[in-house]
Amino acid sequence: MAAPLTLISSMATRQILNDLAADYERRTGQAIKVESVGGVDAAKRVQAGEAFDLVVLAANAIDQLAAAGKTAGPRKDLVTSGVAVAVKAGAPRPAIDSEQAVKQAVLGAQSLAYSTGPSGVQLAKLFEHWGIAAEIQPRIVTAPPGVPVGSLVAKGEVALGFQQLSEMLNLEGIDILGPLPDAIQIVTTFSGSVVATSSRVADARAVLEFMASPDAADAIRRQGMEPA
């Protein structure tokens, strides 16, 4: 049996990639070793030339790696993911069914946290657009890289948490209020590419083809994402 292929990703896609890797191994006998870390750290490691066969990150991060010559071949869009909102299990549940409701929930929260990834960047821009960024800045708790925002909410360290739905679905100790309303929803596309250091380009591309195929769609939706 061939040695496992190696894949590095951000935390946002950790669960779905593990599920798809297990499914791929069942179908083909080819194992895939998935390592999920903070997205910035994952990109730095690929930029530094660390040996991996595959990388899965936000589409813009994959494009940056490609521009630097760190990938081998075209980007393959795999999943899209929206942001959800959570509170500690049993805590009061503020309304989030409109843009104004979310704004009021943010203003009323004793503390809040959001991802350090692409969705968090967009959320910070939204708070600036609302004109409340300076007011809420002292109440923002930054999750360490690779630590789910939902885990801080579950511990009671954060009153209101924003992160990819896929990262909240399997966490105990939180109540998911739902996705952000359509008017302000932040959708991130996560994409894969073969890493330039890979010596098994054809095998790695076959994995990406599977992960982007209809055979992967049900597993992707079970983790709160949509096929790209």
PDB file of C-alpha atoms in Angstrom:
ATOM      1  CA  MET A   1       0.000   0.000   0.000  1.00  0.00           C
ATOM      2  CA  ALA A   2       1.249   3.463  -0.853  1.00  0.00           C
ATOM      3  CA  ALA A   3       2.349   5.768   1.951  1.00  0.00           C
ATOM      4  CA  PRO A   4      -0.250   8.279   3.149  1.00  0.00           C
ATOM      5  CA  LEU A   5      -0.595  11.514   1.222  1.00  0.00           C
ATOM      6  CA  THR A   6      -0.108  14.560   3.446  1.00  0.00           C
ATOM      7  CA  LEU A   7      -2.541  17.484   3.563  1.00  0.00           C
ATOM      8  CA  ILE A   8      -2.354  20.702   5.570  1.00  0.00           C
ATOM      9  CA  SER A   9      -5.392  22.923   6.114  1.00  0.00           C
ATOM     10  CA  SER A  10      -6.876  25.623   8.291  1.00  0.00           C
ATOM     11  CA  MET A  11      -9.079  24.637  11.224  1.00  0.00           C
ATOM     12  CA  ALA A  12     -12.252  25.675   9.405  1.00  0.00           C
ATOM     13  CA  THR A  13     -12.178  22.576   7.197  1.00  0.00           C
ATOM     14  CA  ARG A  14     -10.655  20.135   9.704  1.00  0.00           C
ATOM     15  CA  GLN A  15     -13.719  17.944  10.260  1.00  0.00           C
ATOM     16  CA  ILE A  16     -14.892  17.761   6.673  1.00  0.00           C
ATOM     17  CA  LEU A  17     -11.402  16.968   5.388  1.00  0.00           C
ATOM     18  CA  ASN A  18     -11.016  14.177   7.939  1.00  0.00           C
ATOM     19  CA  ASP A  19     -14.401  12.785   6.888  1.00  0.00           C
ATOM     20  CA  LEU A  20     -13.545  12.976   3.186  1.00  0.00           C
ATOM     21  CA  ALA A  21     -10.088  11.505   3.760  1.00  0.00           C
ATOM     22  CA  ALA A  22     -11.621   8.513   5.541  1.00  0.00           C
ATOM     23  CA  ASP A  23     -14.156   8.072   2.732  1.00  0.00           C
ATOM     24  CA  TYR A  24     -11.422   8.280   0.096  1.00  0.00           C
ATOM     25  CA  GLU A  25      -9.363   5.651   1.891  1.00  0.00           C
ATOM     26  CA  ARG A  26     -12.384   3.329   2.059  1.00  0.00           C
ATOM     27  CA  ARG A  27     -12.950   3.749  -1.669  1.00  0.00           C
ATOM     28  CA  THR A  28      -9.371   3.548  -2.914  1.00  0.00           C
ATOM     29  CA  GLY A  29      -7.140   2.189  -0.168  1.00  0.00           C
ATOM     30  CA  GLN A  30      -5.086   5.405  -0.279  1.00  0.00           C
ATOM     31  CA  ALA A  31      -4.667   6.995   3.155  1.00  0.00           C
ATOM     32  CA  ILE A  32      -4.502  10.763   3.633  1.00  0.00           C
ATOM     33  CA  LYS A  33      -2.911  12.324   6.720  1.00  0.00           C
ATOM     34  CA  VAL A  34      -4.686  15.609   7.481  1.00  0.00           C
ATOM     35  CA  GLU A  35      -3.027  18.250   9.662  1.00  0.00           C
ATOM     36  CA  SER A  36      -5.190  21.247  10.570  1.00  0.00           C
ATOM     37  CA  VAL A  37      -3.704  24.375  12.145  1.00  0.00           C
ATOM     38  CA  GLY A  38      -4.370  28.106  12.073  1.00  0.00           C
ATOM     39  CA  GLY A  39      -4.753  29.248   8.476  1.00  0.00           C
ATOM     40  CA  VAL A  40      -1.938  31.823   8.699  1.00  0.00           C
ATOM     41  CA  ASP A  41       0.412  29.164  10.099  1.00  0.00           C
ATOM     42  CA  ALA A  42      -0.569  26.674   7.389  1.00  0.00           C
ATOM     43  CA  ALA A  43       0.162  29.186   4.647  1.00  0.00           C
ATOM     44  CA  LYS A  44       3.514  30.110   6.225  1.00  0.00           C
ATOM     45  CA  ARG A  45       4.577  26.485   6.361  1.00  0.00           C
ATOM     46  CA  VAL A  46       3.770  25.941   2.696  1.00  0.00           C
ATOM     47  CA  GLN A  47       5.496  29.225   1.818  1.00  0.00           C
ATOM     48  CA  ALA A  48       8.569  28.014   3.697  1.00  0.00           C
ATOM     49  CA  GLY A  49       8.741  24.912   1.507  1.00  0.00           C
ATOM     50  CA  GLU A  50       7.654  22.328   4.074  1.00  0.00           C
ATOM     51  CA  ALA A  51       6.831  19.050   2.350  1.00  0.00           C
ATOM     52  CA  PHE A  52       3.122  18.389   1.832  1.00  0.00           C
ATOM     53  CA  ASP A  53       1.157  16.852  -1.010  1.00  0.00           C
ATOM     54  CA  LEU A  54      -1.958  19.010  -0.645  1.00  0.00           C
ATOM     55  CA  VAL A  55      -3.040  22.285   0.917  1.00  0.00           C
ATOM     56  CA  VAL A  56      -6.615  23.452   1.599  1.00  0.00           C
ATOM     57  CA  LEU A  57      -7.141  27.076   2.611  1.00  0.00           C
ATOM     58  CA  ALA A  58      -9.349  30.042   1.781  1.00  0.00           C
ATOM     59  CA  ALA A  59      -9.290  30.646  -1.972  1.00  0.00           C
ATOM     60  CA  ASN A  60      -7.355  33.914  -1.716  1.00  0.00           C
ATOM     61  CA  ALA A  61      -4.640  32.220   0.361  1.00  0.00           C
ATOM     62  CA  ILE A  62      -4.312  29.467  -2.253  1.00  0.00           C
ATOM     63  CA  ASP A  63      -3.995  32.150  -4.933  1.00  0.00           C
ATOM     64  CA  GLN A  64      -1.187  33.800  -2.958  1.00  0.00           C
ATOM     65  CA  LEU A  65       0.662  30.486  -2.670  1.00  0.00           C
ATOM     66  CA  ALA A  66       0.222  29.910  -6.399  1.00  0.00           C
ATOM     67  CA  ALA A  67       1.597  33.375  -7.196  1.00  0.00           C
ATOM     68  CA  ALA A  68       4.653  32.531  -5.100  1.00  0.00           C
ATOM     69  CA  GLY A  69       5.187  29.286  -7.007  1.00  0.00           C
ATOM     70  CA  LYS A  70       4.336  27.113  -4.021  1.00  0.00           C
ATOM     71  CA  THR A  71       1.589  25.070  -5.706  1.00  0.00           C
ATOM     72  CA  ALA A  72       1.615  22.706  -8.652  1.00  0.00           C
ATOM     73  CA  GLY A  73      -1.395  23.132 -10.861  1.00  0.00           C
ATOM     74  CA  PRO A  74      -4.716  24.987 -10.744  1.00  0.00           C
ATOM     75  CA  ARG A  75      -6.770  25.795  -7.675  1.00  0.00           C
ATOM     76  CA  LYS A  76      -9.729  23.485  -7.052  1.00  0.00           C
ATOM     77  CA  ASP A  77     -12.667  25.087  -5.194  1.00  0.00           C
ATOM     78  CA  LEU A  78     -14.075  22.557  -2.720  1.00  0.00           C
ATOM     79  CA  VAL A  79     -16.573  24.076  -0.274  1.00  0.00           C
ATOM     80  CA  THR A  80     -18.239  27.315   0.731  1.00  0.00           C
ATOM     81  CA  SER A  81     -18.914  28.145   4.347  1.00  0.00           C
ATOM     82  CA  GLY A  82     -20.933  30.829   6.103  1.00  0.00           C
ATOM     83  CA  VAL A  83     -20.599  32.387   9.542  1.00  0.00           C
ATOM     84  CA  ALA A  84     -22.815  31.412  12.465  1.00  0.00           C
ATOM     85  CA  VAL A  85     -23.347  32.995  15.878  1.00  0.00           C
ATOM     86  CA  ALA A  86     -23.272  31.205  19.232  1.00  0.00           C
ATOM     87  CA  VAL A  87     -23.759  31.816  22.949  1.00  0.00           C
ATOM     88  CA  LYS A  88     -22.981  29.634  25.945  1.00  0.00           C
ATOM     89  CA  ALA A  89     -25.513  26.827  26.369  1.00  0.00           C
ATOM     90  CA  GLY A  90     -28.473  28.069  28.376  1.00  0.00           C
ATOM     91  CA  ALA A  91     -27.550  31.755  28.096  1.00  0.00           C
ATOM     92  CA  PRO A  92     -30.070  34.333  26.841  1.00  0.00           C
ATOM     93  CA  ARG A  93     -30.440  34.143  23.074  1.00  0.00           C
ATOM     94  CA  PRO A  94     -30.356  37.550  21.375  1.00  0.00           C
ATOM     95  CA  ALA A  95     -32.155  37.911  18.059  1.00  0.00           C
ATOM     96  CA  ILE A  96     -29.948  37.763  14.963  1.00  0.00           C
ATOM     97  CA  ASP A  97     -32.648  37.640  12.274  1.00  0.00           C
ATOM     98  CA  SER A  98     -31.736  40.998  10.710  1.00  0.00           C
ATOM     99  CA  GLU A  99     -28.695  43.220  10.278  1.00  0.00           C
ATOM    100  CA  GLN A 100     -30.003  45.615  12.922  1.00  0.00           C
ATOM    101  CA  ALA A 101     -30.631  42.734  15.343  1.00  0.00           C
ATOM    102  CA  VAL A 102     -27.073  41.477  14.957  1.00  0.00           C
ATOM    103  CA  LYS A 103     -25.736  44.984  15.517  1.00  0.00           C
ATOM    104  CA  GLN A 104     -27.759  45.279  18.721  1.00  0.00           C
ATOM    105  CA  ALA A 105     -26.582  41.839  19.863  1.00  0.00           C
ATOM    106  CA  VAL A 106     -22.976  42.893  19.340  1.00  0.00           C
ATOM    107  CA  LEU A 107     -23.484  46.191  21.168  1.00  0.00           C
ATOM    108  CA  GLY A 108     -25.197  44.365  24.034  1.00  0.00           C
ATOM    109  CA  ALA A 109     -22.599  41.615  24.462  1.00  0.00           C
ATOM    110  CA  GLN A 110     -20.234  41.860  27.427  1.00  0.00           C
ATOM    111  CA  SER A 111     -17.562  40.188  25.299  1.00  0.00           C
ATOM    112  CA  LEU A 112     -17.307  38.789  21.793  1.00  0.00           C
ATOM    113  CA  ALA A 113     -14.886  36.861  19.624  1.00  0.00           C
ATOM    114  CA  TYR A 114     -14.519  35.995  15.980  1.00  0.00           C
ATOM    115  CA  SER A 115     -12.179  34.034  13.766  1.00  0.00           C
ATOM    116  CA  THR A 116      -8.715  35.334  12.932  1.00  0.00           C
ATOM    117  CA  GLY A 117      -9.267  33.970   9.404  1.00  0.00           C
ATOM    118  CA  PRO A 118     -10.910  35.555   6.346  1.00  0.00           C
ATOM    119  CA  SER A 119     -14.390  35.690   7.871  1.00  0.00           C
ATOM    120  CA  GLY A 120     -13.038  37.535  10.898  1.00  0.00           C
ATOM    121  CA  VAL A 121     -11.395  40.127   8.679  1.00  0.00           C
ATOM    122  CA  GLN A 122     -14.717  40.743   6.946  1.00  0.00           C
ATOM    123  CA  LEU A 123     -16.569  40.891  10.266  1.00  0.00           C
ATOM    124  CA  ALA A 124     -14.163  43.544  11.548  1.00  0.00           C
ATOM    125  CA  LYS A 125     -14.863  45.565   8.388  1.00  0.00           C
ATOM    126  CA  LEU A 126     -18.603  45.213   9.065  1.00  0.00           C
ATOM    127  CA  PHE A 127     -18.169  46.606  12.588  1.00  0.00           C
ATOM    128  CA  GLU A 128     -16.228  49.529  11.108  1.00  0.00           C
ATOM    129  CA  HIS A 129     -19.008  50.082   8.564  1.00  0.00           C
ATOM    130  CA  TRP A 130     -21.526  50.175  11.408  1.00  0.00           C
ATOM    131  CA  GLY A 131     -19.366  52.735  13.219  1.00  0.00           C
ATOM    132  CA  ILE A 132     -19.041  50.635  16.379  1.00  0.00           C
ATOM    133  CA  ALA A 133     -15.513  49.239  16.019  1.00  0.00           C
ATOM    134  CA  ALA A 134     -13.922  51.583  18.561  1.00  0.00           C
ATOM    135  CA  GLU A 135     -16.762  51.111  21.047  1.00  0.00           C
ATOM    136  CA  ILE A 136     -16.574  47.319  21.093  1.00  0.00           C
ATOM    137  CA  GLN A 137     -12.784  46.963  20.738  1.00  0.00           C
ATOM    138  CA  PRO A 138     -12.150  46.620  24.517  1.00  0.00           C
ATOM    139  CA  ARG A 139     -14.648  43.736  24.644  1.00  0.00           C
ATOM    140  CA  ILE A 140     -13.167  41.702  21.792  1.00  0.00           C
ATOM    141  CA  VAL A 141     -11.387  38.512  22.832  1.00  0.00           C
ATOM    142  CA  THR A 142      -8.963  37.104  20.252  1.00  0.00           C
ATOM    143  CA  ALA A 143      -8.906  33.322  20.045  1.00  0.00           C
ATOM    144  CA  PRO A 144      -5.367  31.916  19.746  1.00  0.00           C
ATOM    145  CA  PRO A 145      -4.582  30.419  16.312  1.00  0.00           C
ATOM    146  CA  GLY A 146      -6.150  26.997  15.961  1.00  0.00           C
ATOM    147  CA  VAL A 147      -8.493  27.473  18.963  1.00  0.00           C
ATOM    148  CA  PRO A 148     -12.185  27.471  18.005  1.00  0.00           C
ATOM    149  CA  VAL A 149     -14.113  30.558  19.029  1.00  0.00           C
ATOM    150  CA  GLY A 150     -16.894  28.231  20.185  1.00  0.00           C
ATOM    151  CA  SER A 151     -14.634  26.697  22.824  1.00  0.00           C
ATOM    152  CA  LEU A 152     -14.172  30.135  24.413  1.00  0.00           C
ATOM    153  CA  VAL A 153     -17.946  30.594  24.360  1.00  0.00           C
ATOM    154  CA  ALA A 154     -18.467  27.164  25.963  1.00  0.00           C
ATOM    155  CA  LYS A 155     -16.055  28.059  28.788  1.00  0.00           C
ATOM    156  CA  GLY A 156     -17.878  31.318  29.458  1.00  0.00           C
ATOM    157  CA  GLU A 157     -14.843  33.382  28.434  1.00  0.00           C
ATOM    158  CA  VAL A 158     -16.826  34.983  25.594  1.00  0.00           C
ATOM    159  CA  ALA A 159     -20.511  35.922  25.580  1.00  0.00           C
ATOM    160  CA  LEU A 160     -21.050  36.057  21.803  1.00  0.00           C
ATOM    161  CA  GLY A 161     -19.026  34.114  19.260  1.00  0.00           C
ATOM    162  CA  PHE A 162     -18.827  34.315  15.464  1.00  0.00           C
ATOM    163  CA  GLN A 163     -17.201  31.602  13.381  1.00  0.00           C
ATOM    164  CA  GLN A 164     -17.722  29.220  10.489  1.00  0.00           C
ATOM    165  CA  LEU A 165     -20.752  27.035  11.204  1.00  0.00           C
ATOM    166  CA  SER A 166     -18.639  23.949  10.479  1.00  0.00           C
ATOM    167  CA  GLU A 167     -16.376  24.787  13.433  1.00  0.00           C
ATOM    168  CA  MET A 168     -19.318  25.129  15.828  1.00  0.00           C
ATOM    169  CA  LEU A 169     -21.501  22.167  14.885  1.00  0.00           C
ATOM    170  CA  ASN A 170     -19.703  19.529  16.945  1.00  0.00           C
ATOM    171  CA  LEU A 171     -18.898  21.616  20.008  1.00  0.00           C
ATOM    172  CA  GLU A 172     -20.595  20.932  23.329  1.00  0.00           C
ATOM    173  CA  GLY A 173     -21.523  23.707  25.709  1.00  0.00           C
ATOM    174  CA  ILE A 174     -22.822  26.226  23.173  1.00  0.00           C
ATOM    175  CA  ASP A 175     -26.149  27.147  21.618  1.00  0.00           C
ATOM    176  CA  ILE A 176     -25.904  28.082  17.936  1.00  0.00           C
ATOM    177  CA  LEU A 177     -28.286  30.968  17.299  1.00  0.00           C
ATOM    178  CA  GLY A 178     -28.098  30.428  13.557  1.00  0.00           C
ATOM    179  CA  PRO A 179     -26.291  31.833  10.549  1.00  0.00           C
ATOM    180  CA  LEU A 180     -25.822  35.533   9.969  1.00  0.00           C
ATOM    181  CA  PRO A 181     -28.746  36.950   7.983  1.00  0.00           C
ATOM    182  CA  ASP A 182     -28.305  37.017   4.227  1.00  0.00           C
ATOM    183  CA  ALA A 183     -27.772  40.781   4.097  1.00  0.00           C
ATOM    184  CA  ILE A 184     -24.499  40.496   6.045  1.00  0.00           C
ATOM    185  CA  GLN A 185     -23.575  36.836   5.638  1.00  0.00           C
ATOM    186  CA  ILE A 186     -19.878  36.253   5.004  1.00  0.00           C
ATOM    187  CA  VAL A 187     -19.236  33.315   2.703  1.00  0.00           C
ATOM    188  CA  THR A 188     -15.721  31.941   2.390  1.00  0.00           C
ATOM    189  CA  THR A 189     -14.687  29.580  -0.399  1.00  0.00           C
ATOM    190  CA  PHE A 190     -12.131  26.994   0.672  1.00  0.00           C
ATOM    191  CA  SER A 191      -9.991  25.594  -2.089  1.00  0.00           C
ATOM    192  CA  GLY A 192      -7.324  22.975  -2.530  1.00  0.00           C
ATOM    193  CA  SER A 193      -4.175  22.680  -4.552  1.00  0.00           C
ATOM    194  CA  VAL A 194      -1.273  20.313  -4.985  1.00  0.00           C
ATOM    195  CA  VAL A 195       1.817  21.593  -3.170  1.00  0.00           C
ATOM    196  CA  ALA A 196       4.896  22.174  -5.287  1.00  0.00           C
ATOM    197  CA  THR A 197       6.974  19.970  -2.965  1.00  0.00           C
ATOM    198  CA  SER A 198       4.798  16.915  -3.688  1.00  0.00           C
ATOM    199  CA  SER A 199       6.417  13.985  -5.458  1.00  0.00           C
ATOM    200  CA  ARG A 200       2.985  12.431  -6.078  1.00  0.00           C
ATOM    201  CA  VAL A 201       1.192  15.065  -8.119  1.00  0.00           C
ATOM    202  CA  ALA A 202      -1.163  12.680  -9.942  1.00  0.00           C
ATOM    203  CA  ASP A 203      -2.245  10.980  -6.692  1.00  0.00           C
ATOM    204  CA  ALA A 204      -2.820  14.336  -5.012  1.00  0.00           C
ATOM    205  CA  ARG A 205      -4.875  15.658  -7.939  1.00  0.00           C
ATOM    206  CA  ALA A 206      -7.054  12.554  -7.778  1.00  0.00           C
ATOM    207  CA  VAL A 207      -7.853  13.384  -4.157  1.00  0.00           C
ATOM    208  CA  LEU A 208      -8.901  16.926  -5.082  1.00  0.00           C
ATOM    209  CA  GLU A 209     -11.081  15.616  -7.894  1.00  0.00           C
ATOM    210  CA  PHE A 210     -12.883  13.351  -5.410  1.00  0.00           C
ATOM    211  CA  MET A 211     -13.322  16.127  -2.839  1.00  0.00           C
ATOM    212  CA  ALA A 212     -14.874  18.371  -5.510  1.00  0.00           C
ATOM    213  CA  SER A 213     -17.112  15.621  -6.932  1.00  0.00           C
ATOM    214  CA  PRO A 214     -20.806  14.912  -6.260  1.00  0.00           C
ATOM    215  CA  ASP A 215     -19.699  11.894  -4.183  1.00  0.00           C
ATOM    216  CA  ALA A 216     -18.458  14.314  -1.518  1.00  0.00           C
ATOM    217  CA  ALA A 217     -21.549  16.547  -1.403  1.00  0.00           C
ATOM    218  CA  ASP A 218     -23.518  14.784   1.353  1.00  0.00           C
ATOM    219  CA  ALA A 219     -20.548  14.676   3.709  1.00  0.00           C
ATOM    220  CA  ILE A 220     -19.846  18.360   3.060  1.00  0.00           C
ATOM    221  CA  ARG A 221     -23.428  19.376   3.887  1.00  0.00           C
ATOM    222  CA  ARG A 222     -23.417  17.303   7.083  1.00  0.00           C
ATOM    223  CA  GLN A 223     -20.614  19.560   8.322  1.00  0.00           C
ATOM    224  CA  GLY A 224     -22.559  22.775   7.705  1.00  0.00           C
ATOM    225  CA  MET A 225     -20.896  23.643   4.412  1.00  0.00           C
ATOM    226  CA  GLU A 226     -21.924  23.606   0.767  1.00  0.00           C
ATOM    227  CA  PRO A 227     -20.089  22.140  -2.217  1.00  0.00           C
ATOM    228  CA  ALA A 228     -18.329  24.921  -4.125  1.00  0.00           C
TER     229      ALA A 228
END
